[in-house]
mmCIF file of C-alpha atoms in Angstrom:
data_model
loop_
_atom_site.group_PDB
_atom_site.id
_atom_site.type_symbol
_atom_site.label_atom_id
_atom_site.label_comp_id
_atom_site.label_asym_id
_atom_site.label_seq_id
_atom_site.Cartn_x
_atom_site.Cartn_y
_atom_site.Cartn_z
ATOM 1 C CA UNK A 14 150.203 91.993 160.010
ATOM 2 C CA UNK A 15 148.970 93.311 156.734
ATOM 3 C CA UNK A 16 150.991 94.687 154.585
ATOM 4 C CA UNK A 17 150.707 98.245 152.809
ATOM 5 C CA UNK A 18 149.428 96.904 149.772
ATOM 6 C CA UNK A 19 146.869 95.398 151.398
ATOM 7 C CA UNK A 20 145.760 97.918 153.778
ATOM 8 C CA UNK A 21 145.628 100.043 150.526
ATOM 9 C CA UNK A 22 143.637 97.249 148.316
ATOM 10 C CA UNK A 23 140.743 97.560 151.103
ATOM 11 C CA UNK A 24 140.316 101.067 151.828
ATOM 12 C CA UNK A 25 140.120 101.393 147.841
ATOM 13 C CA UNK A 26 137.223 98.673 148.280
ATOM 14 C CA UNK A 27 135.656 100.558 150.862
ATOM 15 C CA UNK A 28 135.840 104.095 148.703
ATOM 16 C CA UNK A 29 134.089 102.231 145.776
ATOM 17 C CA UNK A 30 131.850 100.692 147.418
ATOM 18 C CA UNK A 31 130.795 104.132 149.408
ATOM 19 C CA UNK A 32 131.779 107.123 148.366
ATOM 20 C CA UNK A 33 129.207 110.026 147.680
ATOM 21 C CA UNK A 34 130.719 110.678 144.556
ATOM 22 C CA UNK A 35 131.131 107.017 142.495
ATOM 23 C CA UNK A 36 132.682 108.689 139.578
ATOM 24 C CA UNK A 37 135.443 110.095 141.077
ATOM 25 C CA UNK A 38 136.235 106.252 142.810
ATOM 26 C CA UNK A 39 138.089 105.421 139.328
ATOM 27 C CA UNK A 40 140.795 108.314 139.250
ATOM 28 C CA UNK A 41 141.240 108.083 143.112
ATOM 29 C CA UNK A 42 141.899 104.233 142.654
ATOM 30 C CA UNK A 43 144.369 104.819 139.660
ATOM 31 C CA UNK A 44 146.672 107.611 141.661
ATOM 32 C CA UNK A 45 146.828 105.604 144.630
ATOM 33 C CA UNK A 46 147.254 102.554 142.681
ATOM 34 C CA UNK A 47 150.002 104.490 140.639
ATOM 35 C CA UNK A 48 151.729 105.602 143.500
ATOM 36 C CA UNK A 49 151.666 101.814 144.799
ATOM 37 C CA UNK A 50 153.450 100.684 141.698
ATOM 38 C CA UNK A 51 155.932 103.528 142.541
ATOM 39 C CA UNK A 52 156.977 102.429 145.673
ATOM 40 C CA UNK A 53 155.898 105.473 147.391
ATOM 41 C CA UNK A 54 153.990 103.610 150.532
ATOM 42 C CA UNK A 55 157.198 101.082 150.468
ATOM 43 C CA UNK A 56 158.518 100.549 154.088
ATOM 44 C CA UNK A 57 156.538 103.463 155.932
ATOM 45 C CA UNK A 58 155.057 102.564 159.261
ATOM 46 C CA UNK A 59 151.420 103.047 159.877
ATOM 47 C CA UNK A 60 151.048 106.442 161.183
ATOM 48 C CA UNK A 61 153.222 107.796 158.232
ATOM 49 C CA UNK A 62 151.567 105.315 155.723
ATOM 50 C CA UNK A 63 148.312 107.208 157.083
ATOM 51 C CA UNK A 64 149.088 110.457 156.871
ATOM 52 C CA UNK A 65 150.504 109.895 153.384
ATOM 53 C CA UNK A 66 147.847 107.987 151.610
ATOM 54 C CA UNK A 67 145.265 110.974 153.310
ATOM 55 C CA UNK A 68 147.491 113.446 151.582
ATOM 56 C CA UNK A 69 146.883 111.630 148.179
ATOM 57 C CA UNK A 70 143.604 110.674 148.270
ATOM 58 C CA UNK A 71 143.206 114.506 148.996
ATOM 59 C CA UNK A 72 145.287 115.802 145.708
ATOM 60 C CA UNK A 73 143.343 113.632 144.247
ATOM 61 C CA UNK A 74 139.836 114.287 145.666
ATOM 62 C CA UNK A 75 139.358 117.689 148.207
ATOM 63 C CA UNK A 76 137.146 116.022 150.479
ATOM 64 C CA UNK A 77 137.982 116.660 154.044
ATOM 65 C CA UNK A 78 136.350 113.708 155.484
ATOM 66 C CA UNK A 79 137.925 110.873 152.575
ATOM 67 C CA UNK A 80 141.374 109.636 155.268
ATOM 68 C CA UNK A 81 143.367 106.868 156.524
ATOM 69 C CA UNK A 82 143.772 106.970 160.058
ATOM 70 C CA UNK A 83 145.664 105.724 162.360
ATOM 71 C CA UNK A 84 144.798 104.903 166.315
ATOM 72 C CA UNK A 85 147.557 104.192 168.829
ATOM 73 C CA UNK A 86 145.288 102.250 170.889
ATOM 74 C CA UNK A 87 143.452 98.874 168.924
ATOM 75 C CA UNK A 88 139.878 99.811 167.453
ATOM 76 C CA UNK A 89 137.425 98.206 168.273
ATOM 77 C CA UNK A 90 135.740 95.340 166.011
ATOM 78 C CA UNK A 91 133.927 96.521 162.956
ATOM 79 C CA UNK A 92 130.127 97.740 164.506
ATOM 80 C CA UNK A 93 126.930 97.314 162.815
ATOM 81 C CA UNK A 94 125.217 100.755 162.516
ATOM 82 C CA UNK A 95 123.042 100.641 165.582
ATOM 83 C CA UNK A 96 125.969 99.633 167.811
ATOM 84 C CA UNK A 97 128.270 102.954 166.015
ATOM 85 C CA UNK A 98 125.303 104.828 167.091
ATOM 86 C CA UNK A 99 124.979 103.290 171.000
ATOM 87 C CA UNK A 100 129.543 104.718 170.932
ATOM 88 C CA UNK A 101 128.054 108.135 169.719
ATOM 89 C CA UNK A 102 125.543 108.654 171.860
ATOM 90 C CA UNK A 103 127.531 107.333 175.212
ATOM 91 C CA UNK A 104 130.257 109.608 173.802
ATOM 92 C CA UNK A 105 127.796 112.645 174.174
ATOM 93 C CA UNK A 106 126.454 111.669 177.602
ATOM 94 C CA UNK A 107 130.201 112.117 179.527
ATOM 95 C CA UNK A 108 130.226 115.408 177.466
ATOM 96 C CA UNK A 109 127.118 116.728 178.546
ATOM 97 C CA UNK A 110 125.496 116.740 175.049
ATOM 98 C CA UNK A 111 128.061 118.708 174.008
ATOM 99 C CA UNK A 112 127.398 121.825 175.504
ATOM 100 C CA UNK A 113 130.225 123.263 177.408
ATOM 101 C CA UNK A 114 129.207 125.884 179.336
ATOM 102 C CA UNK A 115 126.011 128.706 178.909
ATOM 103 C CA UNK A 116 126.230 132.243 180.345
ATOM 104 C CA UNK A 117 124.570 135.756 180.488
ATOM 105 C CA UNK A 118 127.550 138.629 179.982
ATOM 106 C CA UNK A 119 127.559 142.299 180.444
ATOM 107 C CA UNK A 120 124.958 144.230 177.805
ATOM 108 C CA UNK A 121 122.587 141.197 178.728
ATOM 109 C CA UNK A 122 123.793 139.206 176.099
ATOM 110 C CA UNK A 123 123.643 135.295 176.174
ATOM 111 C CA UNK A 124 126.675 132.723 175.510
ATOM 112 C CA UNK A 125 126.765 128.892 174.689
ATOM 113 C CA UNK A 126 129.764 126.899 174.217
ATOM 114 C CA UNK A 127 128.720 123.764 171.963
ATOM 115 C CA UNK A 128 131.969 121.217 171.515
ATOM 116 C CA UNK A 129 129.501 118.228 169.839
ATOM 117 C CA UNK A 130 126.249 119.040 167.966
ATOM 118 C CA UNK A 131 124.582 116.193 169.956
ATOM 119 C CA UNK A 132 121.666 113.648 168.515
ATOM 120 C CA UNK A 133 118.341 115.251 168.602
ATOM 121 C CA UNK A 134 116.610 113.064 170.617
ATOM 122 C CA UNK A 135 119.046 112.628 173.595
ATOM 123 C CA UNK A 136 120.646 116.108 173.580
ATOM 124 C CA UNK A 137 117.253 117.904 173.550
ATOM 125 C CA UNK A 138 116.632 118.348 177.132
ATOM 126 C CA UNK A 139 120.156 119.470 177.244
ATOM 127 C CA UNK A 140 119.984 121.846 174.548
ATOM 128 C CA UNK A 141 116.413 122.915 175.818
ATOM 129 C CA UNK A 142 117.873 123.972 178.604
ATOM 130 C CA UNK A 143 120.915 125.923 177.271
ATOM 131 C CA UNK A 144 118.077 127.509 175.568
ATOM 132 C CA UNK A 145 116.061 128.514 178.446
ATOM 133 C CA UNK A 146 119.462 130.058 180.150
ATOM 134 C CA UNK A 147 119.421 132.480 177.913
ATOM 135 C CA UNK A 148 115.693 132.558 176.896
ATOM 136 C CA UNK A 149 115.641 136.327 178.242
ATOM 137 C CA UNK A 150 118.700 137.860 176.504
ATOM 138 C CA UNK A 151 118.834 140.503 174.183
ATOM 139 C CA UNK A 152 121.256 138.741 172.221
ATOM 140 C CA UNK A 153 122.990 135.645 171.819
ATOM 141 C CA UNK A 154 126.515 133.977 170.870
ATOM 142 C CA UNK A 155 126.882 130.388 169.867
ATOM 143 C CA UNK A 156 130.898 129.582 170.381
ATOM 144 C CA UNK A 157 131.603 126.962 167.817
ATOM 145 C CA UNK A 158 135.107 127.409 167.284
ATOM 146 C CA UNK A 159 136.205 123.983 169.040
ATOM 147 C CA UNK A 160 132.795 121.975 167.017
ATOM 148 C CA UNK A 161 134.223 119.060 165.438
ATOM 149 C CA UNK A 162 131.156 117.858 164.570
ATOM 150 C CA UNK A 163 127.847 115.446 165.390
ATOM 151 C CA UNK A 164 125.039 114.567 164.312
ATOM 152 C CA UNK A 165 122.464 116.199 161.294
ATOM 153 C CA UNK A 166 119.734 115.958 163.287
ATOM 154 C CA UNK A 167 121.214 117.773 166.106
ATOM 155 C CA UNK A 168 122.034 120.646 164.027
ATOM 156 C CA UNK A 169 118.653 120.485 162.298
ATOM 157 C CA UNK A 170 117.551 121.168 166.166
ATOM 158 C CA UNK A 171 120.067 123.793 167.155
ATOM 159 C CA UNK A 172 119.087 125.995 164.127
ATOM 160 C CA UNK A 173 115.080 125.458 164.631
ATOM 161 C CA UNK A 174 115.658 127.251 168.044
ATOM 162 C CA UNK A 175 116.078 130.650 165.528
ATOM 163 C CA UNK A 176 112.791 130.748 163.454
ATOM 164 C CA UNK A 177 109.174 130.767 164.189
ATOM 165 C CA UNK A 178 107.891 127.891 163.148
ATOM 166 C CA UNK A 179 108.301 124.396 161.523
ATOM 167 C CA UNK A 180 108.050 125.578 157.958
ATOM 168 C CA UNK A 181 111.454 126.365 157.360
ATOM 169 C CA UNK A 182 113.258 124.300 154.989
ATOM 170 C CA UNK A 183 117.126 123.586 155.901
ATOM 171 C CA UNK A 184 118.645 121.460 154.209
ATOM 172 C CA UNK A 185 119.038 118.056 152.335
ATOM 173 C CA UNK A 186 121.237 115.200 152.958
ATOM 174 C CA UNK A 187 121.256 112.866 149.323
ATOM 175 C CA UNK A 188 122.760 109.529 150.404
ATOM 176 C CA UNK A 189 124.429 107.368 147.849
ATOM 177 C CA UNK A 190 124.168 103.667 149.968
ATOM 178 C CA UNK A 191 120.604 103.949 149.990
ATOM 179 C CA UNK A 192 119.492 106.344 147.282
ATOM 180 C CA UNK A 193 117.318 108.443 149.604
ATOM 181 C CA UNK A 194 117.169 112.538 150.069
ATOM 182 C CA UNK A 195 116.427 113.351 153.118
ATOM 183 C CA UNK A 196 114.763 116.878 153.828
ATOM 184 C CA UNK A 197 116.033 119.015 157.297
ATOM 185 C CA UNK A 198 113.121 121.698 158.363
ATOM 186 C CA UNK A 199 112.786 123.425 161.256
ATOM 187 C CA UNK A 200 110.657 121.563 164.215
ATOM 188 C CA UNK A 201 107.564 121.892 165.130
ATOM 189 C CA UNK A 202 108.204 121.400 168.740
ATOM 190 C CA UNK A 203 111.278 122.246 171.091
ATOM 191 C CA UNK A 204 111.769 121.784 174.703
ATOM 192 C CA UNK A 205 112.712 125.215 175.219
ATOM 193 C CA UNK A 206 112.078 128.423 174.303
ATOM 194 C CA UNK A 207 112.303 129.985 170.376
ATOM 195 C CA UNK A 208 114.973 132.636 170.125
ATOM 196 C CA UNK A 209 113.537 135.125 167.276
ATOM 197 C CA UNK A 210 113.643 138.317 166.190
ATOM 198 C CA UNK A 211 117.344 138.764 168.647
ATOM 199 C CA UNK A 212 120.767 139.034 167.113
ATOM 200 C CA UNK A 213 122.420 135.719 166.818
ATOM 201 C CA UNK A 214 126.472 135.447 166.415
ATOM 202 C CA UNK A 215 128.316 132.066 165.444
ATOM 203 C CA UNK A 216 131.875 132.164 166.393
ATOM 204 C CA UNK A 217 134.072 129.984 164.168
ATOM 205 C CA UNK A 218 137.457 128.628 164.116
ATOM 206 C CA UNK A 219 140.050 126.803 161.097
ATOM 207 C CA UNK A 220 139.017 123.811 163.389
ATOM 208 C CA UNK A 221 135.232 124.569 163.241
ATOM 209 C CA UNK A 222 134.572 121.137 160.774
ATOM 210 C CA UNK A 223 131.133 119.169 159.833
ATOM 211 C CA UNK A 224 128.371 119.519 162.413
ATOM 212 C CA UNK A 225 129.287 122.665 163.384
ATOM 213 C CA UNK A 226 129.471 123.806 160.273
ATOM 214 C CA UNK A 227 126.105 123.129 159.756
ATOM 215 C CA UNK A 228 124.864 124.802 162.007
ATOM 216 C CA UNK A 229 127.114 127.632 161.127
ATOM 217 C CA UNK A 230 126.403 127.576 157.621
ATOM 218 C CA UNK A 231 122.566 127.277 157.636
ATOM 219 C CA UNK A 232 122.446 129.921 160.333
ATOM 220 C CA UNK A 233 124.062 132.429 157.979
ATOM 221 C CA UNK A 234 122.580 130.981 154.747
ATOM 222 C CA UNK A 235 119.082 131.769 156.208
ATOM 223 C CA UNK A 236 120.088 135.524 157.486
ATOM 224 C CA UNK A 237 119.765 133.901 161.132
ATOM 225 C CA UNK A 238 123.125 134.633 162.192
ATOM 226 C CA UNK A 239 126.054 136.753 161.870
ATOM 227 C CA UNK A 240 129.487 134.299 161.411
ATOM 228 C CA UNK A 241 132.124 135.999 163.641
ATOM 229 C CA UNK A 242 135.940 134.367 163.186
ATOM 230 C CA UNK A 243 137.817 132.745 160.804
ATOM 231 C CA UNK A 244 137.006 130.130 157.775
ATOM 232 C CA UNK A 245 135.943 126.954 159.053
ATOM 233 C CA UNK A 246 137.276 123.812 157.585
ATOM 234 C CA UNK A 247 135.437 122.729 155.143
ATOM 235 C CA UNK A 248 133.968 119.078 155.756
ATOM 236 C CA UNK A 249 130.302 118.539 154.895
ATOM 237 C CA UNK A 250 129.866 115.277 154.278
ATOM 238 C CA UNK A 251 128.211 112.732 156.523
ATOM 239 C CA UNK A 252 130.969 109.716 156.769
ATOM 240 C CA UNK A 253 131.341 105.753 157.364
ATOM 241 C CA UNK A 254 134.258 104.662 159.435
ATOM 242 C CA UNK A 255 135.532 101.309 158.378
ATOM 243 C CA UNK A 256 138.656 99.365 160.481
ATOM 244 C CA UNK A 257 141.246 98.020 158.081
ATOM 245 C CA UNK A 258 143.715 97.022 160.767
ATOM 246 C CA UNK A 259 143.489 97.039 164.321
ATOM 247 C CA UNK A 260 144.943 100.218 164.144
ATOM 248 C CA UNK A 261 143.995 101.968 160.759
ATOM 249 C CA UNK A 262 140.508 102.943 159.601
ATOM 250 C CA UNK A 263 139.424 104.735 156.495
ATOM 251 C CA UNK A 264 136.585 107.399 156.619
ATOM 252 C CA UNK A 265 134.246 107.625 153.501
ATOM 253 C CA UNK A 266 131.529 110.127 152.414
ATOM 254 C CA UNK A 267 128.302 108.618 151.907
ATOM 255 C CA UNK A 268 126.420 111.293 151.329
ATOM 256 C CA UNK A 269 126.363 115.253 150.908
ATOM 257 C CA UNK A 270 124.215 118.051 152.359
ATOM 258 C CA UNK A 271 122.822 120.510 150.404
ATOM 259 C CA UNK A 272 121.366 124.100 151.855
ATOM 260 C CA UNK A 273 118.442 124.906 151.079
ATOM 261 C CA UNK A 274 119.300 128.708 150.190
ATOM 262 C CA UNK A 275 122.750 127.696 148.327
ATOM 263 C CA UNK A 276 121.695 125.031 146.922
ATOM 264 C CA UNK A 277 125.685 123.773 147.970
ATOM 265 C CA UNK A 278 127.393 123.698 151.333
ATOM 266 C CA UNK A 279 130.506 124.151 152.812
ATOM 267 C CA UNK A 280 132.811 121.502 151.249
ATOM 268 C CA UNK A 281 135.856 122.266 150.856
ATOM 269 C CA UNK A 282 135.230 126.239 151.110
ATOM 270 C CA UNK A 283 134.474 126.056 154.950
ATOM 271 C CA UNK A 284 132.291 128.906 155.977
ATOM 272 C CA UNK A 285 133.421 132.311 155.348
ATOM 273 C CA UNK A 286 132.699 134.622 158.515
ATOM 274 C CA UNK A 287 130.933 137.985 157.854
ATOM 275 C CA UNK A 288 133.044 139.385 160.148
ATOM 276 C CA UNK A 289 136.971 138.218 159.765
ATOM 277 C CA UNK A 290 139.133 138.094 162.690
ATOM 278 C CA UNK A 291 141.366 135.398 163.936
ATOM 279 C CA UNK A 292 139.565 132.912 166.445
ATOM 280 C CA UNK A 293 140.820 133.953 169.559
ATOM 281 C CA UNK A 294 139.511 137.263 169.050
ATOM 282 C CA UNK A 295 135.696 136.161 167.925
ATOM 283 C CA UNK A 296 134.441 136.144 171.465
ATOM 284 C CA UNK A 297 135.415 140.137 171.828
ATOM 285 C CA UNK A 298 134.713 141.599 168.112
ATOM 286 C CA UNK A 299 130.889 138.978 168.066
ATOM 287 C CA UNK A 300 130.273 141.101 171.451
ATOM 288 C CA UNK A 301 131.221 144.412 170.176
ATOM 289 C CA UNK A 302 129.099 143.835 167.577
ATOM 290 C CA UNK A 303 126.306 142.767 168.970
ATOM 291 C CA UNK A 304 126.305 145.653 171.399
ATOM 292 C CA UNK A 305 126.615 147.920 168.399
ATOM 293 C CA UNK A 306 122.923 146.550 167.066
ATOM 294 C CA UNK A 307 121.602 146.379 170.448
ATOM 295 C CA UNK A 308 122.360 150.331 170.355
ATOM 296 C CA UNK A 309 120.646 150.736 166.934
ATOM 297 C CA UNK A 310 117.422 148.831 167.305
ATOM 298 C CA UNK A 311 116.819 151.244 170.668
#
């Protein structure tokens, strides 16, 4: 069984060797490393050991996604990429692509629950069709306050479903393990319908965190959407998962998204609604309000 120390020397490795941010890897090393030398980690089982060295390495360094975590059941061996992405995708087919339910309510307005923002190639026949549900509406609702997150490209798709064509730029995504930028427009081709020139609503949650941010974020960024709930929780930064143990793993941020509009993103802000009201109350005020702007554009 490794001990702390040890479990602590490798996720340090692991942040050094990853993280977005490689100047910061010297004063998160140090406090951790101080706090080692302290005894502070000294005789605490895993879970606590987890939750404690997350707490530190976030004094230390904000960054939602930077943890140690720990799993109750063994994880499994350490996967090469393509076999992390073969989990994720499987993941998303027992969960329907991540779209929960989709619905037309009174005032002929449109509703889609999204709990994953799925891969764009695999979820687009389910998000097509989401999309063709509620092709007809006069307005629409996305309900992402349970969105933990997903995949970039995903969200990429969700948002082109909101603007004309395929010459709207998104985002960025500047990767420090490679060195690349990649660019996020809107796509040229969707398997369902466009959804323009209709009010669009984002509901969002303190849970709302990384994908559905994204989507979210960009939405609003772009004037596409109206953000209807409370902050979301701030995580924009696409992360490695590395095992340490059989039961503790360490997430790292590889890279960081950048909006096209902002210029930033959401880390460590979330994203601010335009209209604040506590999350179980988004579904009711996003209607009321769209309702309202149905009214004035007739």
């Amino acid at each position: 069984m490794p001990t702390n120390e040890k479990i602590i020397d490798d996720a340090l490795g692991r942040i050094a060797a990853g993280y977005v941010f490689p100047e910061r890897t010297a004063e998160i090393e140090g406090s951790l490393r101080r706090r080692l030398a302290e005894g502070a980690y000294d005789g605490l089982d895993g879970p606590t050991l987890c939750r404690t060295v997350t707490e530190h390495l976030q004094e230390v360094c904000p960054d939602k996604h930077l943890r140690l975590l720990w799993s109750d059941e063994p994880l499994p061996p350490a996967r090469a990429d393509d076999e992390g992405r073969a989990a994720f995708l499987a993941l998303l087919r027992t969960e329907n692509q991540g779209v929960r339910r989709v619905e037309q309510v009174d005032g002929n307005i449109g509703l889609i629950d999204i709990r994953r923002i799925a891969d764009a190639g695999e979820g687009a026949a389910v998000i097509g069709a989401a999309m063709q549900v509620v092709a007809h509406t006069s307005a629409l609702v996305l309900d992402l306050r349970a969105c933990r997150g997903g995949a970039p490209e995903g969200a990429a798709m969700w948002c082109s479903y909101f603007f004309h064509d395929d010459q709207v730029h998104l985002n960025d995504i500047h990767d420090r393990t490679t060195g690349t930028t990649r660019q996020f427009w809107t796509a040229a081709h969707l398997p369902g319908p466009r959804y323009t020139d209709r009010p669009v609503y984002a509901l969002t949650s303190a849970t709302t965190f990384s994908g559905g941010e994204d989507v979210a974020y960009t939405l609003q960024a772009h004037g596409r959407a109206v953000v209807v709930g409370e902050t979301t929780r701030g995580g924009a930064h696409p992360t490695a998962r590395h095992p340490i143990t059989a039961h503790v793993l360490v997430t790292v941020p590889t890279a960081r998204t950048v909006s096209a509009v902002t210029g930033t993103n959401w880390e460590g802000v979330g994203v601010a609604p335009d209209i604040a009201v506590p999350a179980d109350r988004a579904v009711d005020a996003a209607l009321e309000a769209a309702r309202a702007e149905l009214l004035r554009r007739s």
